[in-house]
mmCIF file of C-alpha atoms in Angstrom:
data_model
loop_
_atom_site.group_PDB
_atom_site.id
_atom_site.type_symbol
_atom_site.label_atom_id
_atom_site.label_comp_id
_atom_site.label_asym_id
_atom_site.label_seq_id
_atom_site.Cartn_x
_atom_site.Cartn_y
_atom_site.Cartn_z
ATOM 1 C CA UNK A 594 89.429 70.821 119.978
ATOM 2 C CA UNK A 595 86.518 72.886 118.607
ATOM 3 C CA UNK A 596 87.800 76.083 120.279
ATOM 4 C CA UNK A 597 91.239 75.562 118.792
ATOM 5 C CA UNK A 598 89.834 75.044 115.300
ATOM 6 C CA UNK A 599 87.598 78.110 115.571
ATOM 7 C CA UNK A 600 90.470 80.245 116.875
ATOM 8 C CA UNK A 601 92.740 79.066 114.090
ATOM 9 C CA UNK A 602 90.073 79.711 111.480
ATOM 10 C CA UNK A 603 89.416 83.178 112.884
ATOM 11 C CA UNK A 604 93.119 84.041 112.863
ATOM 12 C CA UNK A 605 93.527 82.838 109.272
ATOM 13 C CA UNK A 606 90.440 84.814 108.212
ATOM 14 C CA UNK A 607 91.778 87.997 109.814
ATOM 15 C CA UNK A 608 95.172 87.609 108.170
ATOM 16 C CA UNK A 609 93.644 86.969 104.744
ATOM 17 C CA UNK A 610 91.228 89.874 105.145
ATOM 18 C CA UNK A 611 94.076 92.252 105.930
ATOM 19 C CA UNK A 612 95.612 91.470 102.542
ATOM 20 C CA UNK A 613 92.329 91.965 100.701
ATOM 21 C CA UNK A 614 91.343 95.349 102.148
ATOM 22 C CA UNK A 615 91.676 97.979 99.417
ATOM 23 C CA UNK A 616 94.366 100.625 99.711
ATOM 24 C CA UNK A 617 91.824 103.400 99.249
ATOM 25 C CA UNK A 618 90.603 103.679 102.818
ATOM 26 C CA UNK A 619 90.707 106.513 105.329
ATOM 27 C CA UNK A 620 94.166 106.923 106.764
ATOM 28 C CA UNK A 621 95.635 105.365 103.653
ATOM 29 C CA UNK A 622 98.322 107.056 101.615
ATOM 30 C CA UNK A 623 95.814 107.433 98.749
ATOM 31 C CA UNK A 624 93.174 109.240 100.820
ATOM 32 C CA UNK A 625 95.705 111.266 102.773
ATOM 33 C CA UNK A 626 97.394 112.642 99.658
ATOM 34 C CA UNK A 627 94.128 113.304 97.794
ATOM 35 C CA UNK A 628 92.505 115.004 100.804
ATOM 36 C CA UNK A 629 95.604 117.042 101.651
ATOM 37 C CA UNK A 630 95.467 118.550 98.168
ATOM 38 C CA UNK A 631 91.654 118.845 98.112
ATOM 39 C CA UNK A 632 91.679 120.725 101.430
ATOM 40 C CA UNK A 633 94.834 122.789 100.846
ATOM 41 C CA UNK A 634 92.866 126.030 100.362
ATOM 42 C CA UNK A 635 90.045 125.341 102.833
ATOM 43 C CA UNK A 636 89.310 127.864 105.559
ATOM 44 C CA UNK A 637 88.702 125.070 108.095
ATOM 45 C CA UNK A 638 91.345 122.533 107.096
ATOM 46 C CA UNK A 639 90.749 120.253 110.075
ATOM 47 C CA UNK A 640 87.058 119.889 109.246
ATOM 48 C CA UNK A 641 87.756 119.535 105.524
ATOM 49 C CA UNK A 642 90.329 116.788 106.102
ATOM 50 C CA UNK A 643 87.992 114.921 108.466
ATOM 51 C CA UNK A 644 85.039 114.823 106.080
ATOM 52 C CA UNK A 645 87.160 114.309 102.986
ATOM 53 C CA UNK A 646 88.742 111.282 104.702
ATOM 54 C CA UNK A 647 85.333 109.858 105.607
ATOM 55 C CA UNK A 648 84.049 110.360 102.068
ATOM 56 C CA UNK A 649 87.210 108.927 100.513
ATOM 57 C CA UNK A 650 86.954 105.813 102.665
ATOM 58 C CA UNK A 651 83.331 105.255 101.679
ATOM 59 C CA UNK A 652 83.576 106.262 98.009
ATOM 60 C CA UNK A 653 87.153 105.224 97.170
ATOM 61 C CA UNK A 654 87.709 108.455 95.261
ATOM 62 C CA UNK A 655 88.225 112.200 95.722
ATOM 63 C CA UNK A 656 87.470 114.718 92.955
ATOM 64 C CA UNK A 657 90.450 116.527 91.437
ATOM 65 C CA UNK A 658 91.240 120.116 92.362
ATOM 66 C CA UNK A 659 90.635 122.076 95.531
ATOM 67 C CA UNK A 660 86.894 122.495 94.885
ATOM 68 C CA UNK A 661 84.210 121.534 92.391
ATOM 69 C CA UNK A 662 84.667 118.641 89.947
ATOM 70 C CA UNK A 663 82.355 116.483 92.063
ATOM 71 C CA UNK A 664 80.857 114.903 88.934
ATOM 72 C CA UNK A 665 84.105 112.904 88.710
ATOM 73 C CA UNK A 666 82.945 110.971 91.779
ATOM 74 C CA UNK A 667 79.142 110.594 92.035
ATOM 75 C CA UNK A 668 79.309 108.837 95.426
ATOM 76 C CA UNK A 669 81.344 111.732 96.863
ATOM 77 C CA UNK A 670 78.988 114.259 95.237
ATOM 78 C CA UNK A 671 75.784 112.610 96.487
ATOM 79 C CA UNK A 672 76.682 112.156 100.174
ATOM 80 C CA UNK A 673 74.565 114.436 102.391
ATOM 81 C CA UNK A 674 74.938 115.607 105.977
ATOM 82 C CA UNK A 675 72.110 115.427 108.516
ATOM 83 C CA UNK A 676 70.791 118.811 107.332
ATOM 84 C CA UNK A 677 70.631 117.719 103.693
ATOM 85 C CA UNK A 678 73.658 119.719 102.579
ATOM 86 C CA UNK A 679 76.755 118.262 100.937
ATOM 87 C CA UNK A 680 78.815 116.124 103.323
ATOM 88 C CA UNK A 681 81.988 115.960 101.265
ATOM 89 C CA UNK A 682 84.175 119.032 100.673
#
């Protein structure tokens, strides 16, 4: 009986969580469209799209334009790579 109750509770929790996850996550329409525009003029589009998607998922925003404007999104601006340089394009 306990296993059935736990399984049921887990299933209900997973279903409810799926409805509560914000739309602004990597692979979402929001991040995809913002990053496609942000990276449209990048020399290494594959790398730009990868890191933009990671940053969008973590920060829930992408600065406007194809470069600069990072003050619009402090989280995006302040992310650093392992060498201390900017992580987000």
